Short mmCIF file of C-alpha atoms in Angstrom, two decimals:
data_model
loop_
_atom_site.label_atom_id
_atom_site.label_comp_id
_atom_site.label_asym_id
_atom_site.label_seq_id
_atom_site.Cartn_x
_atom_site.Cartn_y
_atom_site.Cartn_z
CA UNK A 1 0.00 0.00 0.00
CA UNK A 2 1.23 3.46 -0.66
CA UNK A 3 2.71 4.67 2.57
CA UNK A 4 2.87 9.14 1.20
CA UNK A 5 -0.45 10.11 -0.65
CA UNK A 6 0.03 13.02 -3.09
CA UNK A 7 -1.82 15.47 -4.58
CA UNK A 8 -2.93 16.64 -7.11
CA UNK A 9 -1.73 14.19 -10.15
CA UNK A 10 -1.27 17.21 -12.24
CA UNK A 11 -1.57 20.58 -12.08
CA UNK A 12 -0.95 23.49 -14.67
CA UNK A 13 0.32 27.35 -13.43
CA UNK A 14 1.59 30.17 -15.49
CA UNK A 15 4.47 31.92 -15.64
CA UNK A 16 5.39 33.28 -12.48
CA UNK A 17 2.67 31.71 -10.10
CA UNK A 18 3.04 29.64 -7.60
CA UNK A 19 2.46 25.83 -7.51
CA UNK A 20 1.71 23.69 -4.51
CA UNK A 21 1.72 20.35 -4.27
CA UNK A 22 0.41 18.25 -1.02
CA UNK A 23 1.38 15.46 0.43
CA UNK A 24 0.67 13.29 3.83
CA UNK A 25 2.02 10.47 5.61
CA UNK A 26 0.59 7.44 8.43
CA UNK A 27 3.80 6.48 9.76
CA UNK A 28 5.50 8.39 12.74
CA UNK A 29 8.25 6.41 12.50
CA UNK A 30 9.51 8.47 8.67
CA UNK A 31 12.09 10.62 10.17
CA UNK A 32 13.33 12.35 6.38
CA UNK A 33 10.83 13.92 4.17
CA UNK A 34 13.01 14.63 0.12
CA UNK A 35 11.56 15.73 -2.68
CA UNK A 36 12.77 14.57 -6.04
CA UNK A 37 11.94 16.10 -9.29
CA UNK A 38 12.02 14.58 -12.69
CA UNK A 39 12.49 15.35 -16.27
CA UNK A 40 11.02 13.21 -19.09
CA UNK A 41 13.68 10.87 -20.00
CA UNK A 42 15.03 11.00 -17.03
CA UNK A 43 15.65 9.56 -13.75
CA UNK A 44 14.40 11.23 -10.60
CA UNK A 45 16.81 13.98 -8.80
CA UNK A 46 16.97 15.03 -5.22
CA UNK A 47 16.00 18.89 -5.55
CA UNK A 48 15.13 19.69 -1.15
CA UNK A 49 14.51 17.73 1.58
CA UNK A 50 13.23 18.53 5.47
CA UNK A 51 13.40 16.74 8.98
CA UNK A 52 10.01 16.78 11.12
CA UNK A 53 11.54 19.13 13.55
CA UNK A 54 11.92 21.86 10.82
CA UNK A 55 8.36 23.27 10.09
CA UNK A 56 9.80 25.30 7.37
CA UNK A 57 12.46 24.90 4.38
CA UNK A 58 13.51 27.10 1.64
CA UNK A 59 16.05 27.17 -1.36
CA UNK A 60 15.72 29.58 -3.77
CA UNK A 61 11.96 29.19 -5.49
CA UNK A 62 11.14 26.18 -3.39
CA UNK A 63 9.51 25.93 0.11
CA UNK A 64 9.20 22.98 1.70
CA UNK A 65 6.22 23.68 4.40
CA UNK A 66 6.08 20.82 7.38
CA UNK A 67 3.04 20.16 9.99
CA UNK A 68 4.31 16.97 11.66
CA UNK A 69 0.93 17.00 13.86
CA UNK A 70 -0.95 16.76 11.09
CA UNK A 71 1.38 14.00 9.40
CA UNK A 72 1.14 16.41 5.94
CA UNK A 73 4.18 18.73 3.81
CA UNK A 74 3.52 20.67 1.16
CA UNK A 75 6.22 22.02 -1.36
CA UNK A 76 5.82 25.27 -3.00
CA UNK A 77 7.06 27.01 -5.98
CA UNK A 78 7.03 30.51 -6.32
CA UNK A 79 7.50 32.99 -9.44
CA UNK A 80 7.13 29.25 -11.56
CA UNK A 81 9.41 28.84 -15.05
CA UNK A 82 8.96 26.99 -17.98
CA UNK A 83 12.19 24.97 -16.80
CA UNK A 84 9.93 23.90 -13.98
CA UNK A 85 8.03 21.92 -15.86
CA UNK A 86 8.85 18.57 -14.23
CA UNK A 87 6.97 15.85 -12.24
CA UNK A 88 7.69 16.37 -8.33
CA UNK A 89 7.70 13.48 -5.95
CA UNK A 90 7.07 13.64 -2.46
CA UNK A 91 8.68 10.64 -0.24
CA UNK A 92 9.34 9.63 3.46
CA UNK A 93 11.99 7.71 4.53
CA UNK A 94 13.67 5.97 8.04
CA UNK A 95 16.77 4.25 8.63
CA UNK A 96 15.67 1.01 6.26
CA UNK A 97 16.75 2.01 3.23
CA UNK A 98 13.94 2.24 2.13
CA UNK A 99 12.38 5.07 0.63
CA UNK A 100 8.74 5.52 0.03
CA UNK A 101 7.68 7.79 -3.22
CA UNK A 102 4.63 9.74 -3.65
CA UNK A 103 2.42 9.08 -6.57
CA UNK A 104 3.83 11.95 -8.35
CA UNK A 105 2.56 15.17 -9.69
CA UNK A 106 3.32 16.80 -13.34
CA UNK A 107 3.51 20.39 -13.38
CA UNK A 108 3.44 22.27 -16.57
CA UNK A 109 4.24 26.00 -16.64
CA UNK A 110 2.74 27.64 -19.26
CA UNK A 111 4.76 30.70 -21.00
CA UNK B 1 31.31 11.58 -16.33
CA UNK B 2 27.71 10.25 -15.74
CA UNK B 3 27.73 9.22 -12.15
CA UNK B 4 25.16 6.45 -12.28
CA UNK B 5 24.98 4.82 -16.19
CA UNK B 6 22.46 2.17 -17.25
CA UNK B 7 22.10 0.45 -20.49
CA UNK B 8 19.96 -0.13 -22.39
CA UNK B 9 18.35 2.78 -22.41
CA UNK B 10 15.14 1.28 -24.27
CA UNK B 11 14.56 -2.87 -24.76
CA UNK B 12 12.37 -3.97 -26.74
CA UNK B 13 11.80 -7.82 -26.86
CA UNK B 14 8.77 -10.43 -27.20
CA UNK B 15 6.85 -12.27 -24.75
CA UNK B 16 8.59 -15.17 -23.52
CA UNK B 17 12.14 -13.74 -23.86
CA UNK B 18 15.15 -13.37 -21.12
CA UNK B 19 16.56 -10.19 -20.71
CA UNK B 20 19.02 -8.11 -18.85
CA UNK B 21 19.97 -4.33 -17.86
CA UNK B 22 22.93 -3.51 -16.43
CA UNK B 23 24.46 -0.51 -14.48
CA UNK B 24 27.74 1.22 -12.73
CA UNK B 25 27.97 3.56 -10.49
CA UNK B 26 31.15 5.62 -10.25
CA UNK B 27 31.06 7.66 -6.85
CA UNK B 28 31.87 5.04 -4.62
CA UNK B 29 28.71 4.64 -3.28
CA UNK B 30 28.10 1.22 -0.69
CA UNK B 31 24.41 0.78 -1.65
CA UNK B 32 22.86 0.49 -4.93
CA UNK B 33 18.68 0.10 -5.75
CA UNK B 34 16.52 -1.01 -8.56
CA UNK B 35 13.15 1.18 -8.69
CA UNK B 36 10.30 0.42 -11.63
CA UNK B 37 8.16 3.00 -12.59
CA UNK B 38 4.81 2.19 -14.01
CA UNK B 39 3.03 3.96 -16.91
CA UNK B 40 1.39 6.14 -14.30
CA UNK B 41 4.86 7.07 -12.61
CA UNK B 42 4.83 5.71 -9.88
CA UNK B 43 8.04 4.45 -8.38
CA UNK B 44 8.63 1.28 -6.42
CA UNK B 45 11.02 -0.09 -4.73
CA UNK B 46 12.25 -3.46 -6.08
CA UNK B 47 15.78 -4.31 -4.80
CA UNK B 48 18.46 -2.93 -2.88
CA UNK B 49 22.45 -4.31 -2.14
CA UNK B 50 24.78 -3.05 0.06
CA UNK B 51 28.61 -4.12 -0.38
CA UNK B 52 27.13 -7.01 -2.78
CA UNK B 53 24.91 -8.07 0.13
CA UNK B 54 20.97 -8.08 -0.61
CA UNK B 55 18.99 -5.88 1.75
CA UNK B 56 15.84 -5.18 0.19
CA UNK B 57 13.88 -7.50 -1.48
CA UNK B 58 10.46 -6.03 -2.13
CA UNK B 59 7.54 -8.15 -3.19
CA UNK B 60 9.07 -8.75 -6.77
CA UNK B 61 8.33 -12.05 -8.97
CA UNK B 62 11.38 -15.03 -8.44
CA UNK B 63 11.68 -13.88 -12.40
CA UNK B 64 13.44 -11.14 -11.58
CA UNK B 65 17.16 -11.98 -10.20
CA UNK B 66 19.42 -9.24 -9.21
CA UNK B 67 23.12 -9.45 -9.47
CA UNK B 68 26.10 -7.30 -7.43
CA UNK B 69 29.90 -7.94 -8.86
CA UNK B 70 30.67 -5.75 -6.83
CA UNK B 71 29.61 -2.53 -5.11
CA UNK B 72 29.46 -0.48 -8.27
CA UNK B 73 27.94 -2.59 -10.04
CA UNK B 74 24.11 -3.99 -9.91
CA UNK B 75 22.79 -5.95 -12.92
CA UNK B 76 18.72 -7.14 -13.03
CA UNK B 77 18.27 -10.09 -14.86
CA UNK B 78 14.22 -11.11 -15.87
CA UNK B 79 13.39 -14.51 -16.94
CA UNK B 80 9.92 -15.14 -18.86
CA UNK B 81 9.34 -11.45 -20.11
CA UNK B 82 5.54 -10.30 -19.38
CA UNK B 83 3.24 -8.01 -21.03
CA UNK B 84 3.40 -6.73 -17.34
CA UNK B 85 7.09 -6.22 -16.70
CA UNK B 86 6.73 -3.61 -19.10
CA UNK B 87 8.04 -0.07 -17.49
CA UNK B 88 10.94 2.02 -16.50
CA UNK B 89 13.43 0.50 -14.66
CA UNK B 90 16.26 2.91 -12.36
CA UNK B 91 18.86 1.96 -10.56
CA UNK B 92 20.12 4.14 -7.98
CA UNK B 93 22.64 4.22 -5.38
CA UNK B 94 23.22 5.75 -2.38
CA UNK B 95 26.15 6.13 0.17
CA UNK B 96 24.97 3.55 1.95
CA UNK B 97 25.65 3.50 6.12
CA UNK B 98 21.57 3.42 5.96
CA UNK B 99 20.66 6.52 7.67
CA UNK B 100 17.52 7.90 6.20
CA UNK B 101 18.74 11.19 4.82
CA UNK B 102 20.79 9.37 2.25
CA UNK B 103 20.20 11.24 -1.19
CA UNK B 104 19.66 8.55 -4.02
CA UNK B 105 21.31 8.76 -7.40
CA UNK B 106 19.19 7.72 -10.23
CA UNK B 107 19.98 6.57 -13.68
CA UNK B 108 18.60 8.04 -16.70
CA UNK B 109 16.63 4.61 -16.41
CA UNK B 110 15.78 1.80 -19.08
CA UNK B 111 12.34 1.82 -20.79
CA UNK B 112 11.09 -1.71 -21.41
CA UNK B 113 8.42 -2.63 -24.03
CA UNK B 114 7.21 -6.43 -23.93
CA UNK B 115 5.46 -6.77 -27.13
#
């Protein structure tokens, strides 16, 4: 069973909005929360990550908002770019090696 | 230098057929990972080896058989090829001491067709 629920499975913003994509998580014991983002053709990259503890992360354009009661984490994307056109993938991981992928969501930024 | 390479890149093969993908990683990562990704992208986790040791072994089919030479490299092997096993296939690696903030390293990944 999936283990991080995402949504939405797609989502379309223009140039220079802001897209936000949801996720949420069962498991307490996830102590690592990345999120990877992919290009078509290829494989999945890390692009930010946050520990429950943090209820806030940010690198450049992208937030990474935590509520650990609530067991959900959003990322955001401000002032979007064609170049972000990408699917994102939310995950949760422990110390298994094991990490456990969102279903994905496909942003397209429209010029 | 591509830091985790793959090949194929695409397969295409009949029903019925063996088949195998194989890929290196060069940053001296411990653990490497096989992920498939479905048509609807999602991504599961199918195997993972750490110093040629296997440490995850998802719910996979006993077609599937992967292979370590060693710790940079991670070849999957499928027997019987099925209209299902078609997909993406990534390996990854990671650094491997198993702490959950390990970032993975994908491939650019291998798309197989089963006709």
């Amino acid at each position: 069973q999936q283990q991080v629920k995402q949504s939405p499975q797609s989502l379309i913003v223009q140039k220079g909005g802001i897209s936000i994509i949801n996720c949420a998580y069962e498991n307490t014991a996830f102590d690592y929360f990345p999120w990877y983002q992919q290009f078509p053709g290829k494989g999945p990259a890390l692009l930010i990550a946050i520990r429950p503890d943090v209820s806030e992360k940010k690198e450049g354009r992208f937030t990474i908002s935590f509520n650990k009661s609530a067991k959900q984490f959003s990322l955001h994307i401000m002032d979007s770019q064609p170049g972000d056109s990408a699917t994102y993938f939310c995950a949760a991981s422990r110390n298994d090696y094991k990490l456990s992928f969102g279903a994905g969501t496909t942003v397209t930024v429209r010029a | 230098d591509t830091a985790v390479s793959q090949t194929p890149k695409y397969l295409v093969t009949q029903m019925g057929n063996d088949k195998s993908i194989k890929c290196e990683q060069n940053l001296g990562h411990d653990t490497m990972y096989w992920y498939k990704q479905d048509s609807k992208k999602f991504l599961k986790i199918m195997f993972s080896y750490n110093n040629k040791e296997l440490i995850i072994n998802e719910t996979v089919p006993n077609r599937f058989s992967p292979k370590s030479p060693d710790k940079a490299h991670l070849n999957l092997h499928i027997n019987s090829l099925e209209l299902g096993d078609s997909a993406v296939y990534f390996c990854a690696s990671s650094q491997g001491q198993g702490q959950s903030n390990e970032k993975l390293f994908f491939g650019s990944g291998t798309q197989l067709s089963v006709l």
